mmCIF file of C-alpha atoms and ligand atoms in Angstrom:
data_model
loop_
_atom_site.group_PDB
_atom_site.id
_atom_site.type_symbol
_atom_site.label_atom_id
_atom_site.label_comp_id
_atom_site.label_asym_id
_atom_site.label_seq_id
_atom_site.Cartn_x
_atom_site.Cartn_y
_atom_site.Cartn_z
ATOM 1 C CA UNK Q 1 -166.819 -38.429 -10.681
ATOM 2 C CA UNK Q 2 -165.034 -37.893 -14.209
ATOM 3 C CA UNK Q 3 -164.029 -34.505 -15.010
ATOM 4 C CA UNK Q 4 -162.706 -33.849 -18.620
ATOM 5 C CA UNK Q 5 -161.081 -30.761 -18.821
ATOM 6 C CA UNK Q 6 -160.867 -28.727 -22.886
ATOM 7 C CA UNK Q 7 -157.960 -26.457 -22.317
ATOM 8 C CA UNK Q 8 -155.080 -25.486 -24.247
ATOM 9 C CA UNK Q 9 -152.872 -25.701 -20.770
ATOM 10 C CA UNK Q 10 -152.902 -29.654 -19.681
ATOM 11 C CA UNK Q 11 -150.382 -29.561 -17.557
ATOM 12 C CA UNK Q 12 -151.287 -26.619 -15.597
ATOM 13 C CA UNK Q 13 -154.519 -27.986 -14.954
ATOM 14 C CA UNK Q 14 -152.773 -31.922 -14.145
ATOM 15 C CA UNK Q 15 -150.421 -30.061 -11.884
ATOM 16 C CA UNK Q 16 -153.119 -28.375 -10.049
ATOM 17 C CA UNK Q 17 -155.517 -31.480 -9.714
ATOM 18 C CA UNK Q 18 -152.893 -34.154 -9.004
ATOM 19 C CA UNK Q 19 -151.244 -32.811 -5.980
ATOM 20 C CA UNK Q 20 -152.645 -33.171 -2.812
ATOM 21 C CA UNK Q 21 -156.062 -34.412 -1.468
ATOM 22 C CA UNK Q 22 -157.319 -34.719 -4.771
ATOM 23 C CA UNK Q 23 -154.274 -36.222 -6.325
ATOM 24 C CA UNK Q 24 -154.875 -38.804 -3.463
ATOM 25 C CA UNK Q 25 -158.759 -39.032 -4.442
ATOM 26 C CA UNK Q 26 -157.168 -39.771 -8.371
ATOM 27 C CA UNK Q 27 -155.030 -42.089 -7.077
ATOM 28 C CA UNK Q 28 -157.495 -44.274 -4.889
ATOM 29 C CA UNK Q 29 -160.035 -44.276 -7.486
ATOM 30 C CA UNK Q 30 -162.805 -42.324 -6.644
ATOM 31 C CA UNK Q 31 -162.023 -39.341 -9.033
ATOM 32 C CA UNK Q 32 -160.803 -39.322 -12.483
ATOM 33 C CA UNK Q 33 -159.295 -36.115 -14.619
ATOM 34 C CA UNK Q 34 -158.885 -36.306 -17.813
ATOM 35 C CA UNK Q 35 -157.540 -32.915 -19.729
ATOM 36 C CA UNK Q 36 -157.898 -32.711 -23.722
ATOM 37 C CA UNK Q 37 -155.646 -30.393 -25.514
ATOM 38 C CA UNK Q 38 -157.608 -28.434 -28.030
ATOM 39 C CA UNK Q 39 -154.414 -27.545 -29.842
ATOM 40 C CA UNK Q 40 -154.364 -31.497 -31.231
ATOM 41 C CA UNK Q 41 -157.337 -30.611 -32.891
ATOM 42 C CA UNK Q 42 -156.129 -27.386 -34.728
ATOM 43 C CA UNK Q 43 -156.726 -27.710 -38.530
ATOM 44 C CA UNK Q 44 -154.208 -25.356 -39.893
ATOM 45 C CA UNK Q 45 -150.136 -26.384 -40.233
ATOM 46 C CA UNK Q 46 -149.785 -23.621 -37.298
ATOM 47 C CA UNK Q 47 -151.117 -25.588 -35.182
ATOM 48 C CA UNK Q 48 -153.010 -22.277 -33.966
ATOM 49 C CA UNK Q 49 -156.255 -22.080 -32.875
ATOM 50 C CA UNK Q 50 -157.112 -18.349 -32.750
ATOM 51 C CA UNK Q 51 -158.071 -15.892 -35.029
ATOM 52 C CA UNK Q 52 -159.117 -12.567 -35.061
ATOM 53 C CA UNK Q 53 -162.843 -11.551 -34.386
ATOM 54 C CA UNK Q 54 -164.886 -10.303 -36.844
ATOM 55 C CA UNK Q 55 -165.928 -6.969 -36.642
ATOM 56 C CA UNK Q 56 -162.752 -5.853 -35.437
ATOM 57 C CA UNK Q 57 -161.449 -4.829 -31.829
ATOM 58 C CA UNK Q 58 -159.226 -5.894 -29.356
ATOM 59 C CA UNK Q 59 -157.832 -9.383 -28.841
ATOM 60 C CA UNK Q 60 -158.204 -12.796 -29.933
ATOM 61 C CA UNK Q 61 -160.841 -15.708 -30.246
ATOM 62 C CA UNK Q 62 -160.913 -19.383 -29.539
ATOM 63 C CA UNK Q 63 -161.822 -20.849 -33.322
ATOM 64 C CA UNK Q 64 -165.196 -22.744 -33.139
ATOM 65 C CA UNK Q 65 -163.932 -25.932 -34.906
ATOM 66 C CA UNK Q 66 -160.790 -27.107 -32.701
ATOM 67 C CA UNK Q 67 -163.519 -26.797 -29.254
ATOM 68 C CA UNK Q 68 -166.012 -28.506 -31.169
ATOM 69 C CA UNK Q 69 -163.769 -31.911 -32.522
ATOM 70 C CA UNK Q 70 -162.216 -31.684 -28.803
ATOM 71 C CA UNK Q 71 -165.613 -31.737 -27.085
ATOM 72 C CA UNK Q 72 -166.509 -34.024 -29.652
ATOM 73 C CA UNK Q 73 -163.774 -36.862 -28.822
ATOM 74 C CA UNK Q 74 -164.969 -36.800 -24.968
ATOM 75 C CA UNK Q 75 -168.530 -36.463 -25.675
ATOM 76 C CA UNK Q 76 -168.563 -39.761 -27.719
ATOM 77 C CA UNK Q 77 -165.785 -41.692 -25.857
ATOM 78 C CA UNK Q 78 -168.136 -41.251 -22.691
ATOM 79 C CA UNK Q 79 -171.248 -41.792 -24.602
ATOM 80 C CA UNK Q 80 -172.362 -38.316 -23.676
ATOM 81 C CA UNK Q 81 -176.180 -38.516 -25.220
ATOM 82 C CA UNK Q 82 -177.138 -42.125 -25.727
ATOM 83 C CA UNK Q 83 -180.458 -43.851 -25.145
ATOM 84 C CA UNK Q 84 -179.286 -45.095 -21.789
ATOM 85 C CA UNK Q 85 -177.580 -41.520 -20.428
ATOM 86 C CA UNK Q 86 -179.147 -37.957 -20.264
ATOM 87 C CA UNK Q 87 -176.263 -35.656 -22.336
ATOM 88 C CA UNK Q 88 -173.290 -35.023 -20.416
ATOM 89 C CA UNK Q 89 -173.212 -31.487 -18.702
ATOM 90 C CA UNK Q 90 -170.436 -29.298 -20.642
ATOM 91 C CA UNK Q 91 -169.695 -26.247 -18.194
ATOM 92 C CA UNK Q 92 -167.884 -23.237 -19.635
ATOM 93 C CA UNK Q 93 -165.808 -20.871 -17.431
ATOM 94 C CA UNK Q 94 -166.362 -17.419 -18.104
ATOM 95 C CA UNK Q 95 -166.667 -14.175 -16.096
ATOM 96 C CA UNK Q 96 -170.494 -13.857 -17.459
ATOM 97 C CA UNK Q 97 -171.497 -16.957 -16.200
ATOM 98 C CA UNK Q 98 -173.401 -17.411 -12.830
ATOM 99 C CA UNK Q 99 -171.686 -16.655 -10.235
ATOM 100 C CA UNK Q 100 -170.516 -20.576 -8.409
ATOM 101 C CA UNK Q 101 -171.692 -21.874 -4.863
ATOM 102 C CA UNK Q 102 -171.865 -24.459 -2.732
ATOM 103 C CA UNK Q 103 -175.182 -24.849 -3.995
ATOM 104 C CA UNK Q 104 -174.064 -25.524 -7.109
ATOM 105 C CA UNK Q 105 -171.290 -27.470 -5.974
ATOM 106 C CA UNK Q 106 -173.400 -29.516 -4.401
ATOM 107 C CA UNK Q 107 -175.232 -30.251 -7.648
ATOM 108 C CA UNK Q 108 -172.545 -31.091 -10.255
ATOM 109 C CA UNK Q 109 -171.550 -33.426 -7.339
ATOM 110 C CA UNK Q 110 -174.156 -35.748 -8.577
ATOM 111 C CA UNK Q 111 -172.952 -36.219 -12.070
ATOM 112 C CA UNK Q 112 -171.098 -38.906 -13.124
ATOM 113 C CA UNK Q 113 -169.106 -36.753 -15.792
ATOM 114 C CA UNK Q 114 -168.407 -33.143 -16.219
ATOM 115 C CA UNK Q 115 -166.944 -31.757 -19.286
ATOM 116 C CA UNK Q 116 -165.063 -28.394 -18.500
ATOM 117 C CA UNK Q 117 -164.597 -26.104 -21.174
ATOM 118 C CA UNK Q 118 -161.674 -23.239 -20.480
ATOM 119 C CA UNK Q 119 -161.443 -20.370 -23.068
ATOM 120 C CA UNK Q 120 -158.519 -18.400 -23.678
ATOM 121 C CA UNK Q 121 -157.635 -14.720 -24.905
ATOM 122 C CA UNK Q 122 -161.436 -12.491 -25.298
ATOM 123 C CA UNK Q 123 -163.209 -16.013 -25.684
ATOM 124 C CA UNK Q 124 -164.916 -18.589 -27.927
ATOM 125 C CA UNK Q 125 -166.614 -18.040 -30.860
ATOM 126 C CA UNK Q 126 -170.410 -17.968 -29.876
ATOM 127 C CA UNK Q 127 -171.486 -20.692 -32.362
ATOM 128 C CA UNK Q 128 -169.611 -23.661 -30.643
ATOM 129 C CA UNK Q 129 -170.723 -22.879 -27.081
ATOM 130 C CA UNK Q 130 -174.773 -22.113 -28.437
ATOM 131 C CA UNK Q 131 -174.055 -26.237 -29.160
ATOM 132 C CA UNK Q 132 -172.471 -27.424 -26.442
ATOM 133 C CA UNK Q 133 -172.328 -25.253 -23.675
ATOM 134 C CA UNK Q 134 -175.125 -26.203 -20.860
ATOM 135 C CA UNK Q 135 -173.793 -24.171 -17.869
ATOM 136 C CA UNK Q 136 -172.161 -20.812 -17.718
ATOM 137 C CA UNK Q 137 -170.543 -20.705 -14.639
ATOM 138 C CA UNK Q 138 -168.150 -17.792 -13.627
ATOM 139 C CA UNK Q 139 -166.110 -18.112 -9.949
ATOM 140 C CA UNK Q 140 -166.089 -14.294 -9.225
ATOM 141 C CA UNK Q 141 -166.439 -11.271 -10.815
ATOM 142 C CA UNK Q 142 -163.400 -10.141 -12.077
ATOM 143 C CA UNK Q 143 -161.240 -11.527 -14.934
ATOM 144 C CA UNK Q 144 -158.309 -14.211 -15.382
ATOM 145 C CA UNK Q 145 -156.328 -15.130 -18.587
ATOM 146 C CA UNK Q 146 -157.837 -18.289 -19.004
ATOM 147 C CA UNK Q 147 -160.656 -20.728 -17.959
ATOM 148 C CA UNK Q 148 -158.014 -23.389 -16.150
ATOM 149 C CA UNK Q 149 -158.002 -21.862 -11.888
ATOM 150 C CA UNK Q 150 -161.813 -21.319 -12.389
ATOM 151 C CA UNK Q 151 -162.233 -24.987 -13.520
ATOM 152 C CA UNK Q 152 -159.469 -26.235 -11.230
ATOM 153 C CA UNK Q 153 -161.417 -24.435 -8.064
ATOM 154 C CA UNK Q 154 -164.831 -25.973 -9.575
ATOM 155 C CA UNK Q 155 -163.064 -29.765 -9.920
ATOM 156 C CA UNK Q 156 -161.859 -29.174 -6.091
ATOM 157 C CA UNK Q 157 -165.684 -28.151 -4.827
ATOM 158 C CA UNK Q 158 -167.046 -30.772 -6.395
ATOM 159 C CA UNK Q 159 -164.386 -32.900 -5.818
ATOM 160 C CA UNK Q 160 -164.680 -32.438 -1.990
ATOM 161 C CA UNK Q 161 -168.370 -33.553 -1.801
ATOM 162 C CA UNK Q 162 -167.646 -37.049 -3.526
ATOM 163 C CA UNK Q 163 -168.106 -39.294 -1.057
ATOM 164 C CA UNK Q 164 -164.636 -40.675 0.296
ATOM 165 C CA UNK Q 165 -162.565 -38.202 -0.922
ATOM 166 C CA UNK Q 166 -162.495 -36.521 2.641
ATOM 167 C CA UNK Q 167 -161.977 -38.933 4.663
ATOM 168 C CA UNK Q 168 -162.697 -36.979 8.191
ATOM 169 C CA UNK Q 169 -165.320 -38.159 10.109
ATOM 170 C CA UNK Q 170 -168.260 -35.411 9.819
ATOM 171 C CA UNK Q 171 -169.327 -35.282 5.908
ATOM 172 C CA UNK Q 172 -168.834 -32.036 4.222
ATOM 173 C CA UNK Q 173 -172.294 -31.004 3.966
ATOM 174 C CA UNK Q 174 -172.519 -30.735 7.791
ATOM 175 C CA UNK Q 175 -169.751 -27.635 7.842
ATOM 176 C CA UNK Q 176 -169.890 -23.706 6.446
ATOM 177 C CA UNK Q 177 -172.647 -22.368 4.267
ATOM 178 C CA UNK Q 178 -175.043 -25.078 6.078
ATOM 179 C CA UNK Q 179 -178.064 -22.842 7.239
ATOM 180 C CA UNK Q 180 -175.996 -20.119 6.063
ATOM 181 C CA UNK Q 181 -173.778 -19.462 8.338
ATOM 182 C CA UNK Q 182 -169.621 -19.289 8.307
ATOM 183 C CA UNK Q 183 -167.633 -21.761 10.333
ATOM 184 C CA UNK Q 184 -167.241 -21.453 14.281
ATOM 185 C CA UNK Q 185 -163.189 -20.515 15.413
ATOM 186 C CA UNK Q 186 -160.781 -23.598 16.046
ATOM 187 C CA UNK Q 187 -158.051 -24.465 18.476
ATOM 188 C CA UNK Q 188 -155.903 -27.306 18.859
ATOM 189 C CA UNK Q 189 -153.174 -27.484 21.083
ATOM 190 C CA UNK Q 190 -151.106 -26.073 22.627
ATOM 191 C CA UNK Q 191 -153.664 -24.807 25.427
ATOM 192 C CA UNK Q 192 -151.640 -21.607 25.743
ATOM 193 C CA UNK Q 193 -149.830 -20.256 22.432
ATOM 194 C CA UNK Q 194 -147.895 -17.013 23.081
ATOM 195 C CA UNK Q 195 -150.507 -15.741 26.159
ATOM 196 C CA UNK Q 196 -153.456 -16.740 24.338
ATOM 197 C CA UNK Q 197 -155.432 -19.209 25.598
ATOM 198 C CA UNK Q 198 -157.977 -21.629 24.069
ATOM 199 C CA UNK Q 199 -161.742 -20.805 25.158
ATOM 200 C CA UNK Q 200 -161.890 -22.501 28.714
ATOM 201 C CA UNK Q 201 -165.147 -24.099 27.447
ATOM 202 C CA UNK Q 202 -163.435 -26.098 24.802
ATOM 203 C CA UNK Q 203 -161.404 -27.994 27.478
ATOM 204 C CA UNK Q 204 -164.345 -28.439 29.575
ATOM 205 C CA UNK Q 205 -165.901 -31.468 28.294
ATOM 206 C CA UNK Q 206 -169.272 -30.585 28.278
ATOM 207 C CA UNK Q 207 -170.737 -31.341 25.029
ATOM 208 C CA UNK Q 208 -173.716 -29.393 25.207
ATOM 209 C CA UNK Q 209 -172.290 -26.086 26.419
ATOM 210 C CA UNK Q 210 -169.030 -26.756 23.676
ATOM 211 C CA UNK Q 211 -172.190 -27.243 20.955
ATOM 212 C CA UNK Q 212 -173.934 -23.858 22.411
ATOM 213 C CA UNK Q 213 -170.638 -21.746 22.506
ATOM 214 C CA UNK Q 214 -169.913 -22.663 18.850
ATOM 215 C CA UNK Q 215 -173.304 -22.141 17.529
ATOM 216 C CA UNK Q 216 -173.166 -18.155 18.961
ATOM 217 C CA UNK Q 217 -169.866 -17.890 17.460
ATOM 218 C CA UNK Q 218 -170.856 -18.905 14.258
ATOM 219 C CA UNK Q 219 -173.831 -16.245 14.272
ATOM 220 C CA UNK Q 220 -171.549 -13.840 15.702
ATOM 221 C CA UNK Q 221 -169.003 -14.464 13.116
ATOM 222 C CA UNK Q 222 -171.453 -14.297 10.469
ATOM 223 C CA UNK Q 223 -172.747 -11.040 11.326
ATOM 224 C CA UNK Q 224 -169.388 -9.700 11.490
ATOM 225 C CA UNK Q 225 -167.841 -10.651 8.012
ATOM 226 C CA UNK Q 226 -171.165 -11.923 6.146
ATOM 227 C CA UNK Q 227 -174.135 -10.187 7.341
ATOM 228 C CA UNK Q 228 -175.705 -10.462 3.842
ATOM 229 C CA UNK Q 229 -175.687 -14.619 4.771
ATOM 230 C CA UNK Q 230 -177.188 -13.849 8.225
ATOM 231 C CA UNK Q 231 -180.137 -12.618 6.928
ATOM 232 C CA UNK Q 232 -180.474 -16.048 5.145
ATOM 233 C CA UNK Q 233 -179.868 -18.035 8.199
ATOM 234 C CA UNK Q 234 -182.966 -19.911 9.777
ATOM 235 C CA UNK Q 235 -181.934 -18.297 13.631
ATOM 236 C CA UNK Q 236 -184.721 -19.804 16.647
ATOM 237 C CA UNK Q 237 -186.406 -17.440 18.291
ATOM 238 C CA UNK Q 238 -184.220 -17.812 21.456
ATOM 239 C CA UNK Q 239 -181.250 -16.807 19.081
ATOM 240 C CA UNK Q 240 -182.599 -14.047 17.723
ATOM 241 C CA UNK Q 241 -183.376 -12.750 21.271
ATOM 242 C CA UNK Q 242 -179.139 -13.300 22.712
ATOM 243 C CA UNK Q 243 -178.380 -11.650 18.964
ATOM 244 C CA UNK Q 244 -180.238 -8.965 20.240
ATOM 245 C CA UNK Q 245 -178.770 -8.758 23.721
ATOM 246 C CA UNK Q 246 -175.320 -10.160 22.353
ATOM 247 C CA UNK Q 247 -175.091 -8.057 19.130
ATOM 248 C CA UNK Q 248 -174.862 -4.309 21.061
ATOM 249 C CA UNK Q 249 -171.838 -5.384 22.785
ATOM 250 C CA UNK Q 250 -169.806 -6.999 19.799
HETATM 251 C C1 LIG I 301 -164.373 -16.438 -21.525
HETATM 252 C C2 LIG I 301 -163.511 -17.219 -16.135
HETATM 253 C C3 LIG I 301 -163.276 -16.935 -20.833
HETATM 254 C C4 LIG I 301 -164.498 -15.092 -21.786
HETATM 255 C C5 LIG I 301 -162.664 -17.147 -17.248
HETATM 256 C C6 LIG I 301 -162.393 -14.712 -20.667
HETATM 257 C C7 LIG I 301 -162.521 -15.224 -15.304
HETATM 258 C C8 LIG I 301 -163.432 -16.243 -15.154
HETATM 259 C C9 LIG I 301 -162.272 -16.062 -20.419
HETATM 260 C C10 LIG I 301 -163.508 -14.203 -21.370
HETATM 261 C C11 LIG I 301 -161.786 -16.084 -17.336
HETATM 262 C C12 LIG I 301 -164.321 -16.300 -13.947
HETATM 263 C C13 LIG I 301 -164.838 -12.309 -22.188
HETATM 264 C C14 LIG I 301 -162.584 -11.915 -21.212
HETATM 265 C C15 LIG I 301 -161.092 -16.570 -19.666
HETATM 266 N N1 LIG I 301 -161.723 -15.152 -16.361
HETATM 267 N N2 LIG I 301 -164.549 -15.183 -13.277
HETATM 268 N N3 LIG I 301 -160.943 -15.882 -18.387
HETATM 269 N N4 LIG I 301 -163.643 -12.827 -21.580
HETATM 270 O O1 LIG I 301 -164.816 -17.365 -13.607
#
């Protein structure tokens, strides 16, 4: 996976992506990210790359031009578009986009490259991202200063389900949001920690009851904080039934 990253803040976005497991994944090869200043393509002496939008009213906008010539230098370096590759997705962060999940996660996963486009101030002018723009994607509804955490948390998801990059034993599909439901509660030791104890069934070696015991918690943990997943779980019958039974008491 190559992510190239259009910001005007390169190192915030370097600093984010290089530390940690990620900066590991960089580092042994199986990631790449590449940030592009858009302020080395500003066409003025200022250097600037804002301007005021027509119209009037509040705030500033990203210029067309400097996106475009930045987008531009990736797009054909990569060869974004040629007869032997379908066009390079170009994602642009923005509190109207669709909202981001694992789902989608999941798919930009499978791209080889992923151009991420961070807009500053109110925006971009609308006439660059009608040409390159193929996926608005927002992280959340509510409203940052800038594009860069939104594409830094997107680079991490997708990052995560490259394979190799985690380097645990159980793949990251097989974990939370599968069949919609949130992770079961963890323990490691020590067996007692301040009075409380770790679940006795835990430390009882029996795989199938250990599997059993986690399962309910998940669905009982799911109906507590998520219940809107719940009702896009895929529950047995049998489940259903201790839910039931279980669910009054909880
Ligand atoms: C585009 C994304 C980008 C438009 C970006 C702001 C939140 C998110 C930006 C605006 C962002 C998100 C219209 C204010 C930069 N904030 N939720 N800020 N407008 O993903």
């Amino acid at each position: 996976m190559n992510f190239h990253i259009l910001t005007l803040f390169p190192e915030m976005v370097q600093n984010g992506l290089n530390t940690s497991i990620i900066g590991r994944a960089v580092n042994a090869g199986l990631l790449s990210v590449e940030t592009v200043n858009i302020r080395d393509y500003a066409f003025n002496k200022h250097q600037s790359v804002d301007d005021y939008p027509y119209g009037g009213g509040a705030g500033m906008l990203m210029q067309a031009e400097p996106v475009y010539l930045a987008y531009e230098a990736v797009a054909k370096r990569i060869g974004s578009r040629t007869a032997e590759k379908k066009k390079t997705r170009v994602v642009y962060l923005s509190p109207q986009g669709d909202v981001f999940t694992q789902k989608m996660a999941e798919e930009l996963a499978a791209e080889e490259d992923l151009i991420l486009l961070c807009g500053h101030y109110e925006g971009i002018d609308e006439r660059v991202l009608e040409e390159i723009v193929t996926d608005y994607v927002s992280i959340g509804d509510y409203v940052l200063t800038g594009g860069e955490l939104p594409a830094m948390v997107i680079a991490d998801a997708v990052s995560r389900l490259v394979p190799g990059v985690l380097h645990n034993d159980v793949s990251a599909e097989f974990e939370s949001f599968q069949d919609n439901l949130l992770e079961y509660p963890q323990y490691s030791r020590p067996e007692e920690w301040r009075g409380k104890k770790v679940p006795p069934v835990l430390l009882s070696g029996h795989h199938a009851n250990i599997e059993k015991w986690r399962r309910q918690q998940s669905i009982l943990r799911t109906k507590e904080r998520r219940p809107d997943l719940l009702e896009r779980s895929r529950l047995t019958e049998e489940e259903r039934r201790w839910l039931e039974e279980e669910g009054g008491l909880v």
